[in-house]
Coordinates of C-alpha atoms and ligand atoms in Angstrom, one line a residue:
Chain A
M1 CA 51.8 -140.0 -116.3
I2 CA 52.0 -136.4 -117.7
E3 CA 51.7 -133.4 -115.5
T4 CA 52.1 -129.7 -116.3
K5 CA 52.4 -127.0 -113.7
N6 CA 51.7 -123.4 -114.6
I7 CA 52.8 -123.6 -118.2
N8 CA 53.3 -120.3 -120.0
F9 CA 54.6 -120.5 -123.6
Y10 CA 55.7 -117.7 -125.9
Y11 CA 56.3 -117.4 -129.6
G12 CA 58.5 -114.3 -129.6
S13 CA 56.4 -111.9 -127.6
F14 CA 53.1 -113.7 -128.3
Q15 CA 51.9 -115.7 -125.4
A16 CA 50.3 -118.9 -126.8
L17 CA 49.7 -120.8 -123.6
K18 CA 48.6 -119.2 -120.3
N19 CA 49.2 -120.8 -117.0
I20 CA 48.1 -124.3 -117.8
S21 CA 48.2 -127.0 -115.2
M22 CA 46.9 -130.4 -116.1
K23 CA 47.3 -134.0 -115.2
M24 CA 46.9 -137.0 -117.5
D25 CA 46.8 -140.6 -116.2
A26 CA 48.4 -143.7 -117.6
N27 CA 46.3 -145.8 -120.0
T28 CA 43.8 -143.1 -120.6
V29 CA 42.8 -141.1 -123.7
T30 CA 42.8 -137.4 -123.2
A31 CA 41.3 -135.2 -125.9
F32 CA 42.1 -131.5 -126.4
I33 CA 39.4 -129.5 -128.1
G34 CA 39.0 -125.8 -128.7
P35 CA 38.8 -123.2 -131.5
S36 CA 41.5 -123.0 -134.1
G37 CA 44.6 -121.2 -132.8
C38 CA 43.9 -121.7 -129.2
G39 CA 47.2 -123.5 -128.6
K40 CA 46.2 -127.2 -128.6
S41 CA 49.1 -128.2 -130.9
T42 CA 51.5 -126.0 -129.1
F43 CA 50.6 -127.6 -125.8
L44 CA 50.8 -131.1 -127.3
R45 CA 54.2 -130.4 -128.8
L46 CA 55.6 -129.6 -125.4
F47 CA 55.4 -133.2 -124.3
N48 CA 58.0 -134.4 -126.8
R49 CA 59.8 -131.1 -127.0
M50 CA 59.0 -130.6 -130.7
N51 CA 58.6 -126.9 -129.9
D52 CA 62.4 -126.9 -129.4
L53 CA 62.7 -127.0 -133.2
I54 CA 61.0 -123.6 -133.5
D55 CA 63.1 -120.5 -133.1
D56 CA 62.5 -117.8 -130.6
T57 CA 60.2 -119.5 -128.2
K58 CA 60.1 -119.4 -124.4
L59 CA 58.7 -121.8 -121.8
E60 CA 57.8 -121.1 -118.2
G61 CA 56.5 -123.6 -115.7
E62 CA 57.1 -127.3 -115.3
C63 CA 56.3 -130.3 -117.5
L64 CA 56.7 -133.7 -115.8
I65 CA 56.5 -137.1 -117.5
K66 CA 56.6 -140.1 -115.1
G67 CA 57.6 -137.6 -112.4
K68 CA 60.6 -136.2 -114.2
D69 CA 60.9 -132.7 -115.5
I70 CA 61.5 -133.2 -119.2
Y71 CA 62.9 -129.8 -119.7
D72 CA 65.7 -130.5 -117.2
K73 CA 69.2 -130.2 -118.5
S74 CA 69.9 -133.9 -117.9
I75 CA 67.1 -135.0 -120.2
N76 CA 68.2 -136.7 -123.5
I77 CA 65.8 -135.3 -126.0
D78 CA 66.1 -138.2 -128.5
A79 CA 65.4 -140.7 -125.7
L80 CA 62.4 -138.6 -124.6
R81 CA 61.0 -138.6 -128.2
K82 CA 61.5 -142.4 -128.3
D83 CA 59.3 -142.7 -125.2
V84 CA 56.7 -140.1 -126.4
G85 CA 55.6 -140.9 -129.9
M86 CA 53.8 -138.5 -132.2
V87 CA 51.4 -138.8 -135.0
F88 CA 50.8 -135.7 -137.2
Q89 CA 47.8 -134.2 -138.8
K90 CA 48.9 -135.0 -142.3
P91 CA 50.2 -138.5 -142.8
N92 CA 53.9 -138.1 -143.3
P93 CA 55.5 -141.4 -144.2
F94 CA 59.1 -141.3 -145.4
P95 CA 59.8 -141.9 -149.1
K96 CA 60.7 -145.4 -148.3
S97 CA 59.1 -148.8 -148.4
V98 CA 56.3 -149.7 -146.0
F99 CA 58.7 -152.0 -144.1
E100 CA 61.5 -149.4 -143.9
N101 CA 59.0 -146.8 -142.6
V102 CA 58.2 -149.0 -139.6
A103 CA 61.8 -150.2 -139.2
Y104 CA 63.2 -146.7 -139.2
G105 CA 62.6 -145.9 -135.6
L106 CA 64.2 -149.1 -134.5
K107 CA 67.3 -148.5 -136.7
V108 CA 67.9 -145.0 -135.6
N109 CA 67.7 -146.2 -132.0
G110 CA 70.6 -148.6 -132.6
I111 CA 68.8 -151.9 -133.3
T112 CA 70.5 -153.9 -136.0
D113 CA 69.3 -157.5 -135.5
K114 CA 67.4 -158.1 -138.8
K115 CA 65.2 -160.9 -137.4
F116 CA 64.2 -158.8 -134.5
I117 CA 63.4 -155.9 -136.7
A118 CA 61.3 -158.0 -139.1
N119 CA 59.3 -159.5 -136.2
R120 CA 58.7 -156.1 -134.6
V121 CA 57.6 -154.6 -137.9
E122 CA 55.0 -157.4 -138.4
E123 CA 53.8 -157.1 -134.8
T124 CA 53.4 -153.3 -135.0
L125 CA 51.7 -153.4 -138.3
K126 CA 49.2 -155.9 -136.7
A127 CA 48.8 -153.7 -133.7
A128 CA 48.0 -150.8 -136.0
A129 CA 45.4 -153.0 -137.8
L130 CA 47.3 -152.6 -141.0
F131 CA 49.1 -155.8 -141.5
D132 CA 46.4 -157.7 -143.5
E133 CA 46.1 -154.8 -145.9
V134 CA 49.8 -154.3 -146.6
K135 CA 51.4 -157.7 -146.1
D136 CA 51.9 -158.1 -149.9
K137 CA 53.2 -154.6 -150.2
L138 CA 55.9 -154.4 -147.5
N139 CA 58.6 -153.6 -150.0
K140 CA 56.4 -151.1 -152.0
S141 CA 56.7 -147.4 -151.5
A142 CA 54.6 -146.1 -148.6
F143 CA 53.2 -143.6 -151.0
E144 CA 51.3 -146.3 -152.8
L145 CA 49.0 -146.7 -149.7
S146 CA 45.8 -144.8 -149.3
G147 CA 45.8 -141.7 -147.0
G148 CA 44.1 -143.7 -144.2
Q149 CA 46.6 -146.5 -144.6
Q150 CA 49.4 -144.0 -144.6
Q151 CA 48.2 -142.6 -141.3
R152 CA 48.0 -146.0 -139.7
L153 CA 51.5 -146.7 -141.0
C154 CA 52.6 -143.5 -139.2
I155 CA 50.9 -144.8 -136.1
A156 CA 52.7 -148.2 -136.6
R157 CA 55.9 -146.3 -137.1
A158 CA 55.4 -144.6 -133.7
L159 CA 54.4 -147.9 -132.0
A160 CA 57.5 -149.8 -133.2
I161 CA 59.8 -148.2 -130.8
E162 CA 57.5 -149.0 -127.9
P163 CA 56.7 -145.5 -126.5
S164 CA 54.6 -145.2 -123.4
I165 CA 52.8 -142.1 -124.6
I166 CA 51.4 -141.3 -128.0
L167 CA 50.5 -137.8 -129.0
M168 CA 48.1 -137.4 -131.9
D169 CA 47.5 -134.0 -133.5
E170 CA 44.2 -134.2 -135.5
P171 CA 45.2 -137.7 -136.8
A172 CA 42.0 -138.2 -138.7
S173 CA 41.3 -134.7 -140.0
A174 CA 42.7 -135.4 -143.4
L175 CA 40.9 -138.8 -143.7
D176 CA 37.5 -140.1 -145.0
P177 CA 34.9 -141.4 -142.5
I178 CA 35.8 -145.0 -142.9
S179 CA 39.5 -144.4 -142.4
T180 CA 38.6 -142.2 -139.4
S181 CA 36.5 -144.9 -137.7
K182 CA 39.4 -147.3 -138.2
I183 CA 41.7 -144.9 -136.5
E184 CA 39.2 -144.4 -133.7
E185 CA 38.9 -148.2 -133.3
L186 CA 42.7 -148.4 -133.2
I187 CA 42.9 -145.8 -130.4
H188 CA 40.5 -147.9 -128.4
Q189 CA 42.8 -150.8 -128.7
L190 CA 46.0 -148.9 -128.1
K191 CA 44.6 -147.5 -124.8
K192 CA 45.3 -150.8 -123.1
K193 CA 49.0 -150.3 -123.5
Y194 CA 49.6 -146.7 -124.1
T195 CA 48.7 -143.3 -122.7
I196 CA 47.2 -141.2 -125.5
V197 CA 46.7 -137.5 -126.0
I198 CA 44.7 -136.5 -129.0
V199 CA 43.9 -133.1 -130.5
T200 CA 40.7 -133.0 -132.4
H201 CA 38.2 -130.6 -134.0
N202 CA 35.6 -133.2 -134.1
M203 CA 33.4 -133.2 -131.0
Q204 CA 31.9 -136.6 -131.7
Q205 CA 35.3 -138.0 -132.1
A206 CA 36.4 -136.5 -128.7
A207 CA 33.3 -137.9 -127.1
R208 CA 33.8 -141.3 -128.7
V209 CA 37.5 -142.0 -128.0
S210 CA 38.5 -140.1 -124.9
D211 CA 38.2 -140.6 -121.2
K212 CA 38.9 -137.0 -120.3
T213 CA 38.6 -133.8 -122.3
G214 CA 40.4 -130.5 -122.0
F215 CA 38.8 -127.4 -123.6
F216 CA 41.1 -124.7 -124.6
M217 CA 40.5 -121.1 -125.6
L218 CA 42.9 -118.3 -126.4
G219 CA 45.8 -120.2 -124.8
E220 CA 43.9 -121.0 -121.6
L221 CA 42.6 -124.2 -120.3
I222 CA 38.9 -123.4 -119.7
E223 CA 37.7 -126.7 -118.5
Y224 CA 39.2 -130.2 -117.9
N225 CA 36.8 -132.9 -117.0
D226 CA 35.6 -136.5 -117.6
T227 CA 34.5 -136.6 -121.2
K228 CA 31.1 -137.9 -120.2
K229 CA 30.5 -135.0 -117.8
M230 CA 32.0 -132.5 -120.2
F231 CA 29.6 -133.4 -123.0
L232 CA 26.5 -133.9 -120.9
N233 CA 26.8 -131.3 -118.3
P234 CA 29.9 -129.1 -118.4
D235 CA 30.8 -127.0 -115.4
N236 CA 31.6 -124.0 -117.5
E237 CA 29.2 -122.0 -119.6
T238 CA 31.7 -121.2 -122.4
T239 CA 32.4 -125.0 -122.7
Q240 CA 28.7 -125.6 -123.0
N241 CA 28.4 -123.0 -125.8
Y242 CA 31.4 -124.4 -127.7
I243 CA 30.3 -128.0 -127.5
T244 CA 26.8 -127.2 -128.6
G245 CA 28.2 -125.4 -131.5
R246 CA 27.2 -121.9 -130.6
F247 CA 30.6 -120.6 -131.7
G248 CA 34.0 -121.7 -132.8
Chain B
M1 CA 44.1 -104.5 -187.0
N2 CA 41.7 -106.0 -184.6
K3 CA 42.6 -107.8 -181.4
K4 CA 42.3 -111.2 -182.9
T5 CA 44.7 -110.8 -185.8
K6 CA 47.1 -109.1 -183.4
Q7 CA 47.0 -112.2 -181.2
K8 CA 47.5 -114.4 -184.2
L9 CA 50.4 -112.3 -185.5
A10 CA 52.1 -112.3 -182.1
F11 CA 51.7 -116.1 -181.9
L12 CA 53.2 -116.6 -185.3
L13 CA 56.1 -114.3 -184.5
F14 CA 56.9 -116.2 -181.2
R15 CA 56.6 -119.5 -183.0
L16 CA 58.9 -118.3 -185.8
F17 CA 61.6 -117.2 -183.4
S18 CA 61.6 -120.5 -181.5
I19 CA 61.8 -122.3 -184.8
I20 CA 64.8 -120.2 -185.7
I21 CA 66.5 -120.9 -182.4
V22 CA 66.0 -124.6 -182.7
G23 CA 67.2 -124.4 -186.3
I24 CA 70.4 -122.7 -185.3
L25 CA 71.1 -125.2 -182.5
L26 CA 70.4 -128.1 -184.8
S27 CA 72.6 -126.8 -187.6
I28 CA 75.5 -126.4 -185.2
L29 CA 75.1 -129.9 -184.1
G30 CA 74.6 -131.1 -187.7
F31 CA 77.7 -129.2 -188.9
I32 CA 79.9 -130.8 -186.2
A33 CA 78.3 -134.2 -186.7
F34 CA 78.6 -134.1 -190.5
N35 CA 82.3 -133.1 -190.5
G36 CA 83.3 -135.1 -187.5
I37 CA 81.7 -138.4 -188.3
K38 CA 84.0 -139.0 -191.2
V39 CA 87.1 -139.5 -189.0
I40 CA 85.4 -141.3 -186.1
N41 CA 86.4 -144.9 -186.0
W42 CA 87.9 -147.2 -183.4
E43 CA 91.4 -146.1 -184.3
F44 CA 90.5 -142.5 -183.8
L45 CA 89.2 -143.2 -180.3
S46 CA 91.8 -145.6 -179.1
T47 CA 95.2 -144.5 -180.4
M48 CA 97.7 -141.7 -179.9
P49 CA 98.0 -138.8 -182.3
K50 CA 100.5 -139.4 -185.2
E51 CA 102.2 -137.4 -187.9
G52 CA 102.1 -134.0 -186.1
M53 CA 98.5 -134.7 -185.1
T54 CA 97.2 -135.0 -188.7
E55 CA 96.7 -138.7 -188.3
G56 CA 96.1 -141.2 -185.5
G57 CA 93.7 -140.7 -182.7
I58 CA 92.8 -138.7 -179.6
F59 CA 93.0 -141.4 -177.0
P60 CA 95.2 -139.5 -174.5
A61 CA 92.9 -136.5 -174.7
I62 CA 89.9 -138.7 -173.8
V63 CA 91.8 -140.3 -171.0
G64 CA 92.9 -136.9 -169.7
T65 CA 89.4 -135.5 -169.7
C66 CA 88.2 -138.6 -167.8
Y67 CA 90.9 -138.1 -165.2
L68 CA 90.0 -134.4 -164.8
I69 CA 86.3 -135.2 -164.4
I70 CA 87.0 -137.8 -161.7
G71 CA 89.6 -135.6 -160.0
S72 CA 87.3 -132.5 -159.9
L73 CA 84.4 -134.6 -158.6
I74 CA 86.5 -136.2 -155.8
F75 CA 87.2 -132.7 -154.7
A76 CA 84.1 -130.7 -155.4
V77 CA 81.3 -133.2 -154.5
P78 CA 82.0 -133.8 -150.9
L79 CA 82.9 -130.2 -150.3
G80 CA 79.9 -128.8 -152.2
V81 CA 77.3 -131.2 -150.7
M82 CA 78.6 -130.7 -147.2
S83 CA 78.6 -127.0 -147.6
A84 CA 75.0 -127.1 -148.8
I85 CA 74.1 -129.3 -145.8
Y86 CA 75.6 -126.8 -143.5
T87 CA 73.8 -123.8 -145.0
V88 CA 70.4 -125.5 -145.3
E89 CA 70.2 -127.8 -142.4
Y90 CA 72.4 -126.2 -139.7
A91 CA 73.0 -122.5 -140.3
G92 CA 69.4 -121.2 -140.5
N93 CA 68.9 -118.0 -142.4
G94 CA 71.2 -115.6 -140.6
K95 CA 73.6 -113.0 -141.9
I96 CA 76.4 -115.4 -142.3
V97 CA 74.4 -117.8 -144.5
R98 CA 73.2 -115.0 -146.7
F99 CA 76.8 -113.9 -147.0
I100 CA 77.9 -117.4 -148.0
R101 CA 75.1 -117.6 -150.5
M102 CA 76.0 -114.3 -152.0
M103 CA 79.6 -115.4 -152.3
T104 CA 78.8 -118.7 -154.0
N105 CA 76.5 -116.9 -156.5
N106 CA 79.3 -114.5 -157.2
L107 CA 81.8 -117.3 -157.5
A108 CA 79.5 -118.8 -160.2
S109 CA 79.7 -115.7 -162.4
I110 CA 83.5 -115.3 -162.4
P111 CA 84.9 -116.0 -165.9
S112 CA 86.6 -119.4 -166.1
I113 CA 89.9 -117.9 -167.3
V114 CA 90.1 -116.2 -164.0
F115 CA 89.8 -119.5 -162.2
G116 CA 92.6 -120.7 -164.5
L117 CA 94.8 -117.9 -163.4
F118 CA 94.0 -118.4 -159.8
G119 CA 94.6 -122.2 -160.1
M120 CA 97.9 -121.5 -161.6
A121 CA 99.0 -119.1 -158.9
L122 CA 97.8 -121.3 -156.0
F123 CA 98.0 -124.9 -157.0
V124 CA 100.7 -124.9 -159.7
T125 CA 103.1 -122.3 -158.2
K126 CA 102.4 -121.7 -154.6
L127 CA 101.5 -125.3 -153.5
G128 CA 104.1 -126.6 -156.0
F129 CA 101.9 -129.2 -157.8
G130 CA 103.3 -128.0 -161.1
D131 CA 101.3 -128.4 -164.3
S132 CA 99.5 -131.5 -163.2
I133 CA 96.2 -133.5 -163.1
L134 CA 96.0 -132.5 -159.4
A135 CA 96.2 -128.8 -160.1
G136 CA 93.8 -129.0 -163.0
S137 CA 91.3 -131.1 -161.1
L138 CA 91.4 -128.7 -158.1
T139 CA 90.9 -125.7 -160.4
L140 CA 88.0 -127.3 -162.3
G141 CA 86.6 -128.4 -158.9
L142 CA 86.6 -124.8 -157.8
L143 CA 84.8 -123.8 -160.9
T144 CA 82.0 -126.4 -160.4
L145 CA 81.7 -125.9 -156.7
P146 CA 79.1 -123.1 -157.0
I147 CA 76.9 -125.3 -159.3
I148 CA 77.1 -128.2 -156.9
I149 CA 76.4 -126.1 -153.9
R150 CA 73.5 -124.3 -155.6
T151 CA 71.8 -127.5 -156.8
S152 CA 72.4 -129.3 -153.6
E153 CA 70.9 -126.5 -151.6
E154 CA 67.8 -126.4 -153.8
A155 CA 67.6 -130.2 -153.5
L156 CA 67.8 -130.1 -149.7
K157 CA 65.3 -127.3 -149.4
A158 CA 62.8 -129.2 -151.6
V159 CA 62.7 -132.0 -149.0
P160 CA 59.4 -131.6 -147.1
E161 CA 59.8 -130.4 -143.6
S162 CA 57.4 -133.1 -142.4
Y163 CA 59.9 -135.8 -143.2
R164 CA 62.3 -134.1 -140.8
T165 CA 59.8 -133.6 -138.0
G166 CA 58.6 -137.2 -138.5
S167 CA 62.1 -138.4 -138.1
Y168 CA 62.9 -136.3 -135.0
A169 CA 59.6 -137.5 -133.4
L170 CA 61.0 -141.0 -133.6
G171 CA 64.0 -140.1 -131.6
A172 CA 66.4 -139.7 -134.5
S173 CA 69.2 -137.2 -134.1
K174 CA 69.7 -134.4 -136.6
L175 CA 72.6 -136.2 -138.2
Q176 CA 70.6 -139.5 -138.5
T177 CA 67.7 -137.5 -140.0
I178 CA 70.0 -135.9 -142.6
R179 CA 71.7 -139.1 -143.5
K180 CA 68.8 -141.5 -143.6
V181 CA 65.9 -139.3 -144.7
V182 CA 66.9 -135.9 -146.1
L183 CA 69.9 -136.9 -148.2
P184 CA 68.3 -140.0 -149.9
C185 CA 65.3 -137.8 -150.7
A186 CA 67.4 -135.0 -152.1
M187 CA 69.8 -137.3 -154.0
P188 CA 68.1 -137.2 -157.4
N189 CA 68.4 -133.5 -157.6
I190 CA 71.9 -133.5 -156.1
L191 CA 73.0 -136.0 -158.7
T192 CA 71.6 -133.7 -161.4
G193 CA 73.9 -130.9 -160.2
I194 CA 76.8 -133.3 -160.1
I195 CA 76.3 -134.5 -163.6
L196 CA 75.7 -131.0 -164.9
S197 CA 79.1 -130.1 -163.4
V198 CA 80.6 -133.0 -165.1
S199 CA 79.5 -131.7 -168.5
R200 CA 80.9 -128.3 -167.5
V201 CA 84.2 -129.9 -166.5
S202 CA 84.5 -131.9 -169.7
G203 CA 84.0 -128.8 -171.9
E204 CA 86.1 -126.1 -170.2
T205 CA 89.3 -125.0 -171.7
A206 CA 90.4 -121.9 -169.9
P207 CA 90.9 -123.4 -166.4
I208 CA 93.1 -126.2 -167.6
L209 CA 95.1 -124.0 -170.0
F210 CA 97.7 -123.0 -167.3
T211 CA 97.2 -125.8 -164.8
V212 CA 97.4 -129.2 -166.5
A213 CA 96.8 -129.3 -170.3
A214 CA 99.7 -130.5 -172.5
Y215 CA 100.1 -129.7 -176.2
F216 CA 101.2 -133.2 -176.9
L217 CA 102.4 -136.1 -174.7
P218 CA 103.9 -139.2 -176.1
N219 CA 102.7 -141.2 -173.0
L220 CA 99.6 -141.4 -170.9
P221 CA 99.8 -139.7 -167.6
D222 CA 101.1 -142.0 -164.9
S223 CA 100.4 -140.1 -161.7
I224 CA 98.3 -137.2 -160.4
F225 CA 101.4 -135.0 -160.8
S226 CA 101.6 -135.7 -164.5
Q227 CA 100.5 -133.3 -167.1
A228 CA 97.6 -134.6 -169.3
M229 CA 96.0 -133.8 -172.6
A230 CA 92.3 -133.0 -172.6
L231 CA 89.7 -132.8 -175.3
P232 CA 88.8 -129.1 -175.3
Y233 CA 92.4 -128.0 -175.2
H234 CA 93.3 -130.6 -177.8
L235 CA 90.6 -129.2 -180.0
Y236 CA 92.1 -125.7 -179.5
V237 CA 95.5 -126.9 -180.4
L238 CA 94.3 -128.7 -183.5
A239 CA 92.4 -125.7 -184.7
T240 CA 94.9 -123.0 -184.1
S241 CA 98.5 -124.2 -183.5
G242 CA 99.1 -127.6 -185.0
T243 CA 102.1 -128.1 -187.3
D244 CA 99.8 -128.2 -190.2
I245 CA 96.4 -126.7 -189.4
E246 CA 94.7 -127.4 -192.7
A247 CA 95.8 -131.1 -192.6
S248 CA 94.6 -131.5 -189.0
R249 CA 91.2 -129.9 -189.6
H250 CA 89.4 -133.1 -189.9
M251 CA 90.9 -134.3 -186.6
A252 CA 89.5 -131.1 -185.0
Y253 CA 86.0 -131.9 -186.2
G254 CA 86.3 -135.4 -184.9
T255 CA 87.5 -134.2 -181.5
A256 CA 84.7 -131.6 -181.4
L257 CA 82.1 -134.3 -182.1
V258 CA 83.5 -136.5 -179.3
L259 CA 83.4 -133.6 -176.9
V260 CA 79.8 -132.7 -177.9
V261 CA 78.7 -136.3 -177.6
I262 CA 80.2 -136.5 -174.1
V263 CA 78.6 -133.3 -172.9
L264 CA 75.2 -134.2 -174.3
F265 CA 75.5 -137.7 -172.9
F266 CA 76.0 -136.3 -169.4
N267 CA 73.2 -133.8 -169.8
L268 CA 70.9 -136.5 -171.0
T269 CA 71.9 -138.8 -168.2
A270 CA 71.1 -136.1 -165.7
T271 CA 67.7 -135.5 -167.1
I272 CA 66.8 -139.2 -167.2
L273 CA 68.2 -140.0 -163.8
R274 CA 66.3 -137.1 -162.2
Q275 CA 63.0 -138.1 -163.8
R276 CA 63.5 -141.7 -162.8
L277 CA 64.5 -141.1 -159.2
S278 CA 62.0 -138.4 -158.5
R279 CA 59.2 -140.5 -159.9
K280 CA 60.2 -143.2 -157.5
L281 CA 60.2 -140.7 -154.6
K282 CA 57.1 -138.7 -155.5
N283 CA 54.1 -138.7 -153.5
K284 CA 51.9 -140.5 -156.1
Ligands
ATP1 N1 55.7 -121.5 -135.2 C1 55.0 -120.5 -134.7 N2 55.4 -119.3 -134.7 C2 54.7 -118.3 -134.2 N3 53.4 -118.4 -133.7 C3 52.9 -119.6 -133.8 C4 53.6 -120.8 -134.3 N4 52.9 -121.9 -134.2 C5 51.7 -121.4 -133.7 N5 51.7 -120.1 -133.4 C6 50.6 -119.3 -132.8 O1 50.3 -119.9 -131.6 C7 48.9 -120.0 -131.4 C8 48.5 -121.4 -131.1 O2 48.8 -122.2 -132.2 P1 48.5 -123.7 -132.3 O3 49.0 -124.3 -133.5 O4 49.0 -124.3 -131.0 O5 46.9 -123.7 -132.3 P2 45.9 -125.0 -132.4 O6 45.0 -124.9 -131.3 O7 46.6 -126.2 -132.6 O8 45.1 -124.6 -133.7 P3 44.5 -125.5 -134.8 O9 43.3 -126.1 -134.3 O10 44.2 -124.6 -136.0 O11 45.5 -126.5 -135.2 C9 48.3 -119.4 -132.7 O12 47.8 -118.1 -132.5 C10 49.4 -119.4 -133.7 O13 49.3 -118.4 -134.6
MG2 MG1 46.8 -127.6 -134.3

């Protein structure tokens, strides 16, 4: 589904990613772990070209999604971002109603059929396990929801436009334990339909939700393995030290 | 004197000064209100001046000021807001933008009489609009442009970056993001700037002096190329150059009161509107 080949990435003269090659399969959950500042977010943002919004950056290497180089000149970035959804660390609903938040992606992608939009909003809110909690508040401001609900709303918002990949950058780090477990539960459900890449600082979370795990350090991919293997018996000693909490 | 008494003394002093200031402001308002209220009635607001402006009303001046407000907004709002969108959303923070920003700031500090002179040279003479609502509106528009640009820029900058990234991540283009997320969110503050500029427009005399204002017109203006009367200039006329200044003094106070009420009304609306809308948009 996603494949990178020898990725180098620079902020100005600072090299944030070093020669990263990696492959992620469809309908799997891949977790990125590693100490702060090691480049997990940077790497994640490559897949929907969010790094393009940052000035003075440089990319070397290839990044393929469904076999196509997404940095090719022929690629339509808006269409790419429609297919590769993203959920951010801090819930960032728009200052609009719950309904409008979910409908937004549909509207900007040219869908005008009101009935279709209403149906899709309901479907996606259900898929994001949020519908029962907000069905009486669809026209209320999204800011009236709790932090956890807001984050699930942001997931619903991303799901509404039917992406095939969902990128999540520490989606639960700003949430309480119960909201966190709801999100993890949700990730389990979503896996059936979507390919998910999640950045997390929480080892247990990575162990719980992911099929494969990549461990990054100082811009390098130290180890990439099945999550089970990674947490029980990693190939690399640094990984072992990090996972058991000896540093980081 | 020990520290504590010093503190107390300073506090008292500050308090005294602020009371004095509020007192001065209130007495200005009170003076105008007291003298003006006597002549205010429906006839004063709705009829033409009579008897060499010592009787009758100020209707044409109110109408003229309304036209000038609308005219200047039609010109300055789209231009100012679009220019702010350009500098904040598109142009980054390069040399050109800093130059534009410096120019707008300088524009804001030019005395309004200079705008009047410029408006006369450009709109009245060069472009041949003559003394007209069009020329006056454009001149007033220029005057308010820096206010509108400034407040719009601040409004746009106050929109959290995470809204923009959230929108892009859903496949929205930059234009869609600006139209559907950034602008609605910035609107309360932009509106405040617009309303403040309205209160400026309704009060300025110098820019309309050479570009639109008429001493006295027997009829209401019938096109954008007509001259018009306007409240501030009418006040000036009543106070300094009427046929019988003493006899029209009460009319001057009445006009001043109407003008002050209009300006205060717009300022108040701006404040209320901003509070309302921003509460609606606020995160909690
Ligand atoms: N916009 C930017 N401009 C310049 N340098 C940046 C920028 N964003 C990130 N960096 C640098 O790139 C490196 C990787 O950052 P990144 O945000 O990808 O790390 P991360 O692994 O996601 O960290 P965290 O776990 O704290 O989120 C860091 O050293 C950071 O300082
Ligand atoms: Mg990060």
